Amino acid sequence: MLRFILMRLGKAAIILVAILTLNFFLIHAAPGDPAAVMAGEAGAADAKFIAQLREQFGLDKPLLTQLAIYLKGVLQLDLGYSYRQQMPVADLIFSRLPATLLLTMTAFVISLLLGTVAGVLASARVGKWSDTAISTLALLFYATPLYWAALMAVLLFSVYFNWLPGFGYETVGANYTGLRRVLDIGQHLILPATTLGLFFMAVYMRMTRASMLEVSQLDFVKTARAKGLKPSIIQRRHIFRNAMLPVVTLAGLQAGQLVGGAVLTETVFAWPGIGRLMFEALAQRDYNLLLGVFFVSSAMVLLFNLITDILYRFVDPRIRVA
Amino acid sequence: MTDPVLSIRNLKVALPEGADRDFAVNDVSFDLYPGEILCIVGESGSGKSMSANAAMGLLPDLVRPVGGEIIFEGTDVLKLSEAQMMKLRGKKVAMIFQEPMSALNPLMRVEDQIAEVFEAHNLLTPRDRAKRAIELMTEVGIPDPEKAARAYPFQLSGGQRQRVMIAMALALEPSILIADEPTTALDVTTQAQILELIRNLQEERGMAVMFITHDFGVVAEIADRVAVMQYGKIVEAGTADDVLDNPQHEYTRKLIAAIPKLAAEAGAAAAGKTPILEVEGLNKTYVTGGSLLFSKPRIVHAVNNVNLTLAEGETLGIVGESGSGKSSVGRCLVRLMQPDSGTVRLAGHDMAQLSGAALREARKSIQMIFQDPYASLNPRSKVGRIIAEGPMAHGVSKTEAYGRAVKLLEMVDLDALAIDRYPHEFSGGQRQRIGIARALALEPRVIIADEAVSALDVSIQAQVLDLLADLKERLNLALIFITHDLRVAAQICDRIAVMQNGKVVETGPAHAIFNNPQSGYARTLIEAIPGREKELAAAG
Amino acid sequence: MADFWNRFSRNRGAVIGLALLVIVILVAVLAPLLFPQSPWRMVQRPFLAPFSMDQYPLGTDALGRDVISGLAYGAQVSLLVGLVSTVAALLIGIPIGALAGYFGGWMDDALMRFTEFFQTVPSFALAIVLVAIFEPSIQSIIAAIAIVSWPPVARLVRGEVLSLRSREYVEAAILSGQTSLTIILRQVLPNTISPIIVLASLMVATAILLESSLSFLGLGDPNMMSWGYMIGAARTVIRQAWWLSFFPGVAILLTVLALNLIGEGLNDALNPRLARRGK
């Protein structure tokens, strides 16, 4: 197990270096002076700052030397300085990271949980009205733009009904502490997490339903029936566990989309995470910050992948033992 | 005679609309008596497993019984509710299946799957269940049962998995065991062991066994009574001896006649003929699993220093069980697989060394016929193109290649109009003929037939074997016939090479190998052929 | 063909989807005739509520622009981006998948590591970065969407090719002396068409969603009216003018839904697994 995790971490490290290299070349491929690109919108930064950037990243040296300087910087957790926000990029990102982790993890759990439950229900009632209802709903969620769902949720649940807050991470100025604060954040979390999870819920539901139906046709299910087992046990012990394998794989693959989707959700809900930071960087053309966020969100995806891989090994003995 | 334990009366099972016939089982009646093994025999699509599945209440979706009754212990099983059926299944009537791999849950430990049978019927404590599971595994002859109990199905061999299935079926000492082609997916030596196990357990416990099979060899080995099915009806039933020795119905006679006979003829030895293909020191190893850094790879020596010669006009059989390396040898010869070392001399070239255009040219003289009549023809190409493609790739004009294709189709007894049709319009046997025509299109001197009749029903198999023998004669071909089926080898081969674990353990004239095998393994293999003893007794 | 249509039309959803898509296509094609004026032009007072003036049935936006005209022109952008970026993604993904699956070995390893990299990177974030750095334009948007959406194509084609490659008819083609290129083009790829078509129809839907999301963030082509842009521009005024975000969202939803439904119908009609050889 440890060996497996080490191996996966090694692989993740290689991917991260590849992403950094991509980042580096993107800055150089962008139209205009790399120093200006890194500083932000042309003309916004003063000449002194640009000169400092040239110095720091050795922009007059050969390209590969620059790459080495860049990679070395990142290893020391130096992602550069945001001229716009007057703060080191790494500090900015790390101060915003917890909010995003909270949001994406919650959305992930909600979507996986509700998605599989709905999928199992639908598969058990295949062809009946409840299956049709669940499947139709999934089809709609699957086609709904994430940000639009978020906007409509705000419109409905916070503007019209005034049930839930549709803005921010906690009530501004209330200065809650302890449990009150947790509850307050939880309240603020409901709409963003649900709307972010909606699409993925649909994905998992469809996958679970299809997978349950497919597994129920397999030979070992017939064996289980031939033993005289109750349908509920067959469903749970034989069909469900096997049906979850492709769902877990898919969940790992979808993690990247979830992190990407957070940009939209955080923008709509003014959720103070790295997604919102990315939007701010876009608006201010702060490319260095943009690339920093891109790098960190990729790292988050790798983390999600690692978790699902471990989960998968836990479920499937063929991979664990072999 | 005692009362039957199971009585099937006028059973009718309907197929869903759009199937090739209305009833899978049409007005079938038979009795199963305690302490007997009843074999239901038939070719694919005869409906032979349907009555058994109906008795378990395990028919596939959309297939349902529409008439008749199945009487077990005085009640009609077809009228029972699902809850009542559940009490019956596993406890009174148990079942084992063809594919022991897919019939076991891949994610559950073997002992848990056996223990589940007790759980399903609310018997014993969890602790006792685990203990009984190990006892049962010991009883069905699984080595090191304590360790095997903790294993997952993928860690066991095919034969062991089938033993687990049997242990499961026997757990509650049912009065009926239904075995649906339980040895079809197994190697011949494993098959012999499993058949013996079933026979022994049946005798010890006085169970009734309903044994479904397509293989008359297996019938001869195990059956007390036989029912032969065709198109959903029983065409003949009786004691095993009566049906096998003195078949009454024309269909039964045809089936039995189609079984390749074991008596290989002496003579026709290839002595003095010039060799056309010489294989020396052929080696091939696979490395499976293992990654760059961490895990250890497993090395399999699939072909281990193999030497073979094939004379002009000769048929050489390569026989062996799965994993013996027989297919790898065939694939190395045509270079679908790259051998690690060794020479393959064919008409002056060393096939093992050629590459590119020279290899393509040399391959014209060595062609292959494949196993699966469905996977061996491109579903999106018309038959004419499938056959003409080869010559065209070698520069023959389109008109000439298609003209040749027509002649070849006639040669394999197919209508010339076939060139404009797609493969899916043909039956399995016809497709195999198309595959043969394709192999002949390049006018090869050697043909390798890799399990070429294994996927076919026995009556079709006989026709294709006849065709091959005829073509070989007319075109003076040399044939390498790779098969796991020793009966087929006995019928068609002049000489035979027996393979085990990548090595050739014995080579010799076919009759010598069958009548007087020298190596221990060849002897085991030949003694395991189902129905052999009966056939020898009848002949001798 | 008739057979194909029969199986397709047996799926009621697919027929509804097709009808929806035809409507969207008609609107996109006829937009210049239906609304000869530029959708960027101010035609009425700002924030005109929907259904209050017959001439502007869906009202106007914060700058007094006609919403319904914007929707019609937005359909052009969505369909164009969806179609072209999918074609581009197929052009990247199919060769990579075919080469990896057919030749295996180090070629497979190298190409699949490359594909895996693109699959791990959060695709939407990468698309944002690409469009932002290369300046938003219809070209950069299409390129960015193609770059982030080809990996599934490559994986699908590789998987199919891998299984077809060991199919006996391909081995027979090798033995008959055909070259690798002929075999890939004539024996292998034609048999992967069905799943590719199904995947492509779903990719068009995903591409439309991606384009709208980029435009929503302000990364749309500044010269083209698109649905995502309309919603993005209306985001801050959602409390005053719900219709400005509502209608474009419905347009996206219906178009994407239509394509997904069609994809399912195609799957039913083309999926060889349903035509499994019977026993």
Short mmCIF file of C-alpha atoms in Angstrom, two decimals, chain A residues 3 6-7 217-231 233 237-239 241-242 245 315-322, chain B residues 53 56-58 61 82 86 89-90 95 97 99 102-108 113 116-117 119-121 152 154-155 165 168 291 294-295:
data_model
loop_
_atom_site.label_atom_id
_atom_site.label_comp_id
_atom_site.label_asym_id
_atom_site.label_seq_id
_atom_site.Cartn_x
_atom_site.Cartn_y
_atom_site.Cartn_z
CA ARG A 3 4.66 1.47 -2.11
CA LEU A 6 4.77 6.46 -3.09
CA MET A 7 4.52 5.40 -6.71
CA GLN A 217 -27.07 -9.51 -15.90
CA LEU A 218 -23.79 -11.16 -14.90
CA ASP A 219 -23.46 -14.83 -14.11
CA PHE A 220 -22.57 -14.51 -10.45
CA VAL A 221 -25.89 -12.80 -9.80
CA LYS A 222 -27.56 -15.92 -11.14
CA THR A 223 -25.38 -17.96 -8.79
CA ALA A 224 -26.50 -15.79 -5.89
CA ARG A 225 -30.12 -16.33 -6.86
CA ALA A 226 -29.52 -20.05 -7.19
CA LYS A 227 -28.37 -20.05 -3.56
CA GLY A 228 -31.79 -18.82 -2.51
CA LEU A 229 -30.55 -15.42 -1.33
CA LYS A 230 -33.04 -12.62 -0.80
CA PRO A 231 -33.17 -10.03 -3.62
CA ILE A 233 -29.03 -9.03 -0.19
CA ARG A 237 -23.81 -7.42 -1.59
CA HIS A 238 -23.39 -8.70 -5.12
CA ILE A 239 -24.69 -6.12 -7.56
CA ARG A 241 -20.40 -3.45 -4.86
CA ASN A 242 -19.47 -4.57 -8.34
CA LEU A 245 -16.22 0.03 -9.50
CA VAL A 315 -12.96 -1.97 -3.09
CA ASP A 316 -11.34 -4.21 -5.70
CA PRO A 317 -9.25 -7.10 -4.37
CA ARG A 318 -7.96 -7.90 -7.85
CA ILE A 319 -5.88 -4.74 -7.77
CA ARG A 320 -5.08 -4.82 -4.10
CA VAL A 321 -3.79 -8.36 -3.89
CA ALA A 322 -2.30 -8.88 -7.31
CA ASN B 53 -33.51 -23.07 -15.63
CA MET B 56 -34.94 -23.24 -10.71
CA GLY B 57 -37.15 -20.30 -11.64
CA LEU B 58 -34.06 -18.70 -13.19
CA ASP B 61 -35.62 -12.04 -18.80
CA GLU B 82 -40.88 -16.08 -5.58
CA MET B 86 -36.18 -18.90 -2.68
CA ARG B 89 -33.16 -22.82 -4.38
CA GLY B 90 -29.84 -23.85 -2.92
CA MET B 95 -27.05 -25.51 -9.67
CA PHE B 97 -22.68 -23.28 -14.32
CA GLU B 99 -18.05 -20.42 -16.54
CA SER B 102 -17.92 -15.34 -14.05
CA ALA B 103 -20.20 -17.44 -11.83
CA LEU B 104 -18.34 -16.28 -8.73
CA ASN B 105 -18.46 -12.76 -7.35
CA PRO B 106 -15.00 -11.31 -8.05
CA LEU B 107 -15.07 -9.06 -4.99
CA MET B 108 -15.92 -11.65 -2.33
CA GLN B 113 -19.58 -17.02 -0.93
CA GLU B 116 -23.78 -17.30 2.07
CA VAL B 117 -25.70 -20.46 1.20
CA GLU B 119 -27.06 -17.53 5.53
CA ALA B 120 -29.66 -17.50 2.76
CA HIS B 121 -31.54 -20.25 4.55
CA TYR B 152 -10.63 -14.35 -4.12
CA PHE B 154 -9.24 -14.72 -9.50
CA GLN B 155 -6.54 -16.34 -7.37
CA MET B 165 -19.09 -23.90 -7.17
CA MET B 168 -21.49 -24.27 -2.72
CA SER B 291 6.30 -1.65 -13.82
CA PHE B 294 8.56 -1.22 -8.25
CA SER B 295 6.81 -4.50 -8.82
#
